[in-house]
Short mmCIF file of C-alpha atoms in Angstrom, two decimals:
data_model
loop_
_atom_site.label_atom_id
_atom_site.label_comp_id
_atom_site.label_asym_id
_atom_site.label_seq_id
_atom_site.Cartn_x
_atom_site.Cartn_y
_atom_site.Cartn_z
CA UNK V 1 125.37 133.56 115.20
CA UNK V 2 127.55 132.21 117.51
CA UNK V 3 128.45 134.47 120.10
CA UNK V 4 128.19 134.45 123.99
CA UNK V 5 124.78 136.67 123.82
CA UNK V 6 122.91 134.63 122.27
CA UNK V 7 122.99 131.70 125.11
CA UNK V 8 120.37 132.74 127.46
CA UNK V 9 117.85 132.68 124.69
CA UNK V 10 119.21 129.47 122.97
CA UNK V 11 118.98 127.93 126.37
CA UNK V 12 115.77 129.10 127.04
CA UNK V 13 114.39 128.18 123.54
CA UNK V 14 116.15 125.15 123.48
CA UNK V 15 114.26 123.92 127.07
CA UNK V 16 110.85 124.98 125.53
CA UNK V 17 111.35 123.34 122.58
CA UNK V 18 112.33 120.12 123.94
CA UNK V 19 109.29 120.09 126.51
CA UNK V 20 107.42 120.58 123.47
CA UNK V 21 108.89 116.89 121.86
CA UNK V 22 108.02 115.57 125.09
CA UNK V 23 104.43 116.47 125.07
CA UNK V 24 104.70 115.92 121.05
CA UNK V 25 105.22 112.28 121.93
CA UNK V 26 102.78 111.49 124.69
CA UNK V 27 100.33 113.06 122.41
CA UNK V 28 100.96 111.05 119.69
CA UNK V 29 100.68 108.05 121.86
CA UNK V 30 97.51 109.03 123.43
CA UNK V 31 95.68 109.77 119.97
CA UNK V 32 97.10 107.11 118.34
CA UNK V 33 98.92 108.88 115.89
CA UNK V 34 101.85 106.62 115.37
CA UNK V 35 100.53 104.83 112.51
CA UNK V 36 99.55 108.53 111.20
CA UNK V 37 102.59 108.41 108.56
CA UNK V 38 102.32 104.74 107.68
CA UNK V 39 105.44 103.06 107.88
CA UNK V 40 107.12 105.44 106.16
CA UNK V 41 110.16 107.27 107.96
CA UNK V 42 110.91 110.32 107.30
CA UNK V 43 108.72 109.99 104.18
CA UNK V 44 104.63 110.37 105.02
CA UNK V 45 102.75 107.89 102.97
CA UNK V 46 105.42 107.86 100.50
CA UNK V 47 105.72 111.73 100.31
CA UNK V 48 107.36 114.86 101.91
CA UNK V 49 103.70 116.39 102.44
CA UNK V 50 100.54 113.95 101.46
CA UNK V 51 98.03 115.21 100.17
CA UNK V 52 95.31 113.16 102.44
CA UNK V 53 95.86 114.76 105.58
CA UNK V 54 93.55 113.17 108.45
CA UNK V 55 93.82 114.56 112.27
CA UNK V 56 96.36 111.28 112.92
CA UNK V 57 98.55 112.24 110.19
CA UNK V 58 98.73 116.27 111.08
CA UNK V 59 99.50 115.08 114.76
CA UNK V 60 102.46 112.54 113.49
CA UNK V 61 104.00 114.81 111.28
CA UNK V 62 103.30 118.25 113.78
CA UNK V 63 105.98 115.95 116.02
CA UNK V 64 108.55 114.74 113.22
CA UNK V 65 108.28 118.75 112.56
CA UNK V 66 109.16 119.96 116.03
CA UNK V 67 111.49 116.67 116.50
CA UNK V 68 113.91 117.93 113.93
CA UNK V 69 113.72 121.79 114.67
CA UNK V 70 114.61 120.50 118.18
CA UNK V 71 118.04 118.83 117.04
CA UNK V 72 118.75 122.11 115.04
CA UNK V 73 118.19 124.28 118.06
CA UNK V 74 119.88 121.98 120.66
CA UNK V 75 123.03 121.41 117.87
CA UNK V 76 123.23 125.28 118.32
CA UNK V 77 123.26 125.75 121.86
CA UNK V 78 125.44 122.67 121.99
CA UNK V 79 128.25 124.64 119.77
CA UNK V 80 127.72 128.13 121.28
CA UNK V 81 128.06 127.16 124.95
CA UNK V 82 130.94 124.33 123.96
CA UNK V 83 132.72 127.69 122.52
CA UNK V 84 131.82 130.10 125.72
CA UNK V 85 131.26 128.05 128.75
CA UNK V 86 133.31 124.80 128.16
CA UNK V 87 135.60 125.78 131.16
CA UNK V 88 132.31 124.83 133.35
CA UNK V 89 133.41 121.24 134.25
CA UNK V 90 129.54 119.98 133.40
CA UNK V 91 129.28 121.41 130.62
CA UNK V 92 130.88 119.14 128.16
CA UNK V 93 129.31 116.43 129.07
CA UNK V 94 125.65 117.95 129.43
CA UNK V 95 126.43 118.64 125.73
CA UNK V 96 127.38 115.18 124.56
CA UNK V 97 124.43 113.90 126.43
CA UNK V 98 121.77 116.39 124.97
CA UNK V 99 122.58 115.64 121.66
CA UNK V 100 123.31 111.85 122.12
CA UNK V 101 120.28 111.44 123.55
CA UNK V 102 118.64 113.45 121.31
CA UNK V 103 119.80 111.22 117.92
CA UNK V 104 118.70 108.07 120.45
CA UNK V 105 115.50 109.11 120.80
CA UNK V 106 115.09 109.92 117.09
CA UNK V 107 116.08 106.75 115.75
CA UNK V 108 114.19 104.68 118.23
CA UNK V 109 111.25 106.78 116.71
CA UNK V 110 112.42 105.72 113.64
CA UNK V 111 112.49 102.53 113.96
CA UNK V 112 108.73 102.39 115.78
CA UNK V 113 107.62 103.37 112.47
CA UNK V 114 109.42 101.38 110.22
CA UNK V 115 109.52 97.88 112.11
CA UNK V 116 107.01 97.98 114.94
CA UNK V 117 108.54 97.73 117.72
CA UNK V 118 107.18 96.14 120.70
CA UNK V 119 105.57 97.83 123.85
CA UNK V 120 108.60 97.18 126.28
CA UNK V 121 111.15 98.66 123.83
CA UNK V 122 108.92 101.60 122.86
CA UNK V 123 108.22 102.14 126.60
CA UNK V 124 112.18 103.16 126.54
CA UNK V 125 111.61 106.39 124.05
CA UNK V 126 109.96 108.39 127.09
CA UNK V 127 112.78 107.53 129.15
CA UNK V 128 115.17 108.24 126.44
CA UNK V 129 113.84 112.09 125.52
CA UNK V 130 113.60 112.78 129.41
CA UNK V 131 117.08 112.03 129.38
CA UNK V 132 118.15 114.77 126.45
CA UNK V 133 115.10 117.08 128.21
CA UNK V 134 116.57 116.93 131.59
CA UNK V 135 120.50 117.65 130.17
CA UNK V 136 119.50 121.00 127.97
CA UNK V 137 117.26 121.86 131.01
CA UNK V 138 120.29 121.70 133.41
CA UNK V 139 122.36 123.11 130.77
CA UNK V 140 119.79 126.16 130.91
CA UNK V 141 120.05 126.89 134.93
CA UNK V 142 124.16 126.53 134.66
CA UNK V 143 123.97 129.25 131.55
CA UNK V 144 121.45 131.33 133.78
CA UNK V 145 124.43 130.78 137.26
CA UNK V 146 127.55 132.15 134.52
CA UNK V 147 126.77 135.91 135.26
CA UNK V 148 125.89 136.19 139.06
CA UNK V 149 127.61 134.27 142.00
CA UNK V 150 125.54 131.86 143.02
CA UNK V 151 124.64 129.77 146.17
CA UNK V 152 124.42 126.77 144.25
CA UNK V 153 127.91 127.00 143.25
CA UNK V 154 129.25 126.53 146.99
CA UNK V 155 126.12 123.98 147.91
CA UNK V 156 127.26 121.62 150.01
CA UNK V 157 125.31 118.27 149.99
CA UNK V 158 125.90 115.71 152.57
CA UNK V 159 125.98 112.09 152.27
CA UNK V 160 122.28 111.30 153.75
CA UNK V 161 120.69 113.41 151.18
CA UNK V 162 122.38 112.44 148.36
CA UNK V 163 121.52 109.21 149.01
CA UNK V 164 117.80 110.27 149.22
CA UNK V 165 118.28 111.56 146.13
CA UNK V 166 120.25 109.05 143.64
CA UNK V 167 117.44 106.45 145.50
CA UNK V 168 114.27 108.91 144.04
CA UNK V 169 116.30 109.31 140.78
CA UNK V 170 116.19 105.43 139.78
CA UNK V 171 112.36 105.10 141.28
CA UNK V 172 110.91 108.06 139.66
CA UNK V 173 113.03 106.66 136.36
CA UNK V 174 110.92 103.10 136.63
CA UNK V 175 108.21 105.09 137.57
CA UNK V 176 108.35 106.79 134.35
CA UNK V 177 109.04 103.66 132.30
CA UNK V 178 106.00 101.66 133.60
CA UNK V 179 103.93 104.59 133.20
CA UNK V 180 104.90 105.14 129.47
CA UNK V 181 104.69 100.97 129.45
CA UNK V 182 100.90 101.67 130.22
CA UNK V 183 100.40 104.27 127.28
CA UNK V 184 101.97 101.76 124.99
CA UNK V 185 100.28 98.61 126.46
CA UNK V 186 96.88 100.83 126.02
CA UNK V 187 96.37 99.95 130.06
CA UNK V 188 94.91 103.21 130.79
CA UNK V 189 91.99 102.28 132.34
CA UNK V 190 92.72 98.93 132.92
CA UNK V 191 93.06 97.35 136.80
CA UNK V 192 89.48 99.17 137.38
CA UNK V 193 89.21 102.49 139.43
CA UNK V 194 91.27 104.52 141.50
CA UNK V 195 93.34 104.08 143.74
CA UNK V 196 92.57 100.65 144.03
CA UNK V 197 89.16 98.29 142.79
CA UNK V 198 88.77 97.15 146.17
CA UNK V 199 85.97 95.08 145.41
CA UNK V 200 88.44 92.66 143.15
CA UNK V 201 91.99 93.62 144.07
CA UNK V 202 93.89 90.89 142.49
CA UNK V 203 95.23 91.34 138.49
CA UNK V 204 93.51 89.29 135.80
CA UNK V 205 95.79 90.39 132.57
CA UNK V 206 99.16 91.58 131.64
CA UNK V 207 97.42 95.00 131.27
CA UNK V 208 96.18 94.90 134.68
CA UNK V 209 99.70 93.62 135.78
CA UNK V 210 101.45 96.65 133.89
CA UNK V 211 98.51 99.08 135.45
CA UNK V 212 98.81 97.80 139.10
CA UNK V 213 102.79 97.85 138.79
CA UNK V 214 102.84 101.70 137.86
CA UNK V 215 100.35 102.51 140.64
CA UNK V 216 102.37 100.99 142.76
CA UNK V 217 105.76 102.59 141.69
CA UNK V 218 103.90 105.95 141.52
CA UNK V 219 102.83 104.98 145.51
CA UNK V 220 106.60 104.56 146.43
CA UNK V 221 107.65 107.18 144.38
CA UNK V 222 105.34 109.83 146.16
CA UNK V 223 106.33 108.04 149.74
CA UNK V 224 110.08 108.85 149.04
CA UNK V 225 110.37 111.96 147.69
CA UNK V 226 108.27 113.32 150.70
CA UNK V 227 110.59 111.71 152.63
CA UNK V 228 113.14 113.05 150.74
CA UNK V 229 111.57 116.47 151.10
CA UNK V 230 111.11 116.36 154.76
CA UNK V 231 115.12 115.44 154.87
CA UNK V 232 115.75 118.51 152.97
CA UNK V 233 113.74 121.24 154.71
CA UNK V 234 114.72 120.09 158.25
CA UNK V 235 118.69 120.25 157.28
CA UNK V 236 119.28 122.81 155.28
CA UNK V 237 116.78 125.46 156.25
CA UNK V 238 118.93 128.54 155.51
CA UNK V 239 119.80 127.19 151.90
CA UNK V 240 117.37 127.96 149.46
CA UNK V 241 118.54 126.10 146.57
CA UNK V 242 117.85 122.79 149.00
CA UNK V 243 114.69 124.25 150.15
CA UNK V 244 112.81 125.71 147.33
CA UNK V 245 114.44 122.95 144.96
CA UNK V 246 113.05 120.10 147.06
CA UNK V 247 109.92 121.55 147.56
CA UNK V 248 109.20 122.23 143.94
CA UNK V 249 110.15 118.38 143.58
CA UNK V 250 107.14 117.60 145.98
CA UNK V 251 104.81 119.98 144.73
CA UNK V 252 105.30 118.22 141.25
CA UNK V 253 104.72 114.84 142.84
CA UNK V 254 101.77 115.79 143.61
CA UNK V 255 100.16 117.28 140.86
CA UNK V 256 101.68 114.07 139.05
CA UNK V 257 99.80 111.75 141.37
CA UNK V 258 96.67 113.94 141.13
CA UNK V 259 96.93 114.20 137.07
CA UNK V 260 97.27 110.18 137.21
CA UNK V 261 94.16 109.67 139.16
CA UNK V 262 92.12 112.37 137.15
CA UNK V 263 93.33 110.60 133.98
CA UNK V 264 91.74 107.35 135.33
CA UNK V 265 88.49 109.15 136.73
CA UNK V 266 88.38 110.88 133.44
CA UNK V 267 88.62 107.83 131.06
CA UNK V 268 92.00 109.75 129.70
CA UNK V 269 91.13 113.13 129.38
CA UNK V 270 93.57 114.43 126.71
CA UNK V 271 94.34 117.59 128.52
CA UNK V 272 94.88 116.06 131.59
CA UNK V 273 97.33 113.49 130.26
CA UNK V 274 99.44 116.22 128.64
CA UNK V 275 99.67 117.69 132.06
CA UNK V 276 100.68 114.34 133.57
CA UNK V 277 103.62 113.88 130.95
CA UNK V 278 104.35 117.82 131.75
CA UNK V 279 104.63 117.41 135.45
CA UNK V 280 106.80 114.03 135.30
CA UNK V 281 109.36 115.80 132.84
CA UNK V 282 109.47 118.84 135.21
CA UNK V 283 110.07 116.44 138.06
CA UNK V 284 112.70 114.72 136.06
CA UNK V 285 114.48 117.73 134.87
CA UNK V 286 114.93 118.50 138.60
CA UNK V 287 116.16 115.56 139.79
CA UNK V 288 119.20 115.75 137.35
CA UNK V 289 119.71 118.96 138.35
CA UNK V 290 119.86 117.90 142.35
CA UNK V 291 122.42 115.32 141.00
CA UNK V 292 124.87 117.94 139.38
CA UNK V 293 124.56 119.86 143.01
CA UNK V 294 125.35 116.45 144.28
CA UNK V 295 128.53 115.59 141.79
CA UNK V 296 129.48 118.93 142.56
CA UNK V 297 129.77 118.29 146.46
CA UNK V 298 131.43 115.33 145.16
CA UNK V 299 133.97 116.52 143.53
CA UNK V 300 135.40 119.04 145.58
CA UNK V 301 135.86 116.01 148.30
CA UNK V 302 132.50 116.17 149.80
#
């Protein structure tokens, strides 16, 4: 049960699963699900399965469901790589994180149902998961480097891009918290049409406030990492960690602008928003892997 083999597919499963809770919650958000249970945590209407089951409720508990079967499956990768691969200096601490993170994000869920938290703190749960996402999705690529040398393990990052990077690493972080600051606000298709209502420009609300700030993060967020990816495929041409790593960052930019736009031109498409959460957490996931290259480079006196 706990032997060496069975890390590749505990990683792999573990990744899935937790992309899964990620889209679990943005749909829950989008169909307004949270109420679906009452306030009743980890109870449903005062039972285990109720018996009135309407579309809000099957949603709300579909994502308790896959919340806990993620903790199980992370708790087991957690213990078999801690056991195998703990001589990997990053892997101890990935570990603590995925599961810290993990129980975070599970209570603040929690307590959204029980006590009703406001917008601003719920806005934080996105954030929170992304965090415990992006540390079993590293985790995955370092279990997938154990059995083959690879280039990534001699990168060697210099200081200009690194600071590129930790820079795109906090603005695509407030990126993501004003964007899941709009899902909670219910400022979806507030501040008019996109990219801008140029026929009344100015904010009139707090939801066209939140609105107008995320556009605008998502602006400088796009600006910098093609900056950042211009940086990257001009230096380090012959490394194709750098190169296919930073384009893959860009390419997800992309589709997460044009999935934010289309959600707005759409009046929220459904599908469309589950492919704008998708993208961002891909995105995400990348950028902490860039910064383990980077602590890396760090480390060995880079």
């Amino acid at each position: 049960m706990f032997n060496k083999g069975n890390l590749k597919w505990l990683s792999v499963t573990a990744a899935l699963i937790m992309t899964w809770v990620q889209l679990g919650g943005a749909l829950v958000t989008k169909t307004g699900s949270a109420d679906g249970c009452g306030s009743d945590w980890p109870l449903c209407h005062g039972a285990l399965l109720p018996q009135n089951l309407p579309i809000q409720t099957i949603i709300e508990l579909s994502h308790r469901a896959v919340s806990g079967l993620s903790l199980i499956i992370v708790l087991w990768l957690v213990i078999v790589a801690w056991k195998h691969i703990s001589y990997i200096k990053e892997v101890k601490p990935l570990c603590i994180i995925s599961v810290g993170f993990l129980l975070l994000q599970a209570l603040i869920g929690a307590a959204a149902v029980m006590w009703q938290q406001n917008a601003y703190v719920l806005a934080l749960h996105f954030g929170i998961s992304l965090v415990s996402f992006s540390s079993v999705f590293v985790l995955t690529l370092i279990i997938f480097e154990v059995d083959r040398k690879y280039e990534a393990d001699e990168l060697f990052i210099r200081k200009p891009l690194r600071i590129y990077t930790w820079i795109m690493a906090i603005i695509v972080y407030l990126t993501i918290y004003t964007g899941a600051l709009v899902r909670h606000k219910e400022a979806s298709l507030a501040y008019g049409q996109w990219p801008l209502p140029f026929n009344d420009l100015m904010p009139h609300n707090v939801a066209d406030w939140i609105n107008f700030t995320h556009r605008c993060m998502a602006f400088i967020a796009f600006t910098w990492i093609l900056l950042t990816f211009i940086h990257a495929v001009n230096h380090y041409q012959h490394n194709r960690t750098i190169r296919y790593g930073y384009t893959a960052a860009f390419i997800l930019v992309i589709l997460q602008v044009t999935t934010g736009a289309l959600s707005i031109i759409t009046e929220v498409n459904l599908i469309i928003a589950l492919l704008h959460a998708l993208f961002i957490t891909l995105l995400f996931g990348l950028i902490a892997y860039f910064i383990v290259l980077m602590l890396r480079t760090i480390r060995s006196g880079g």
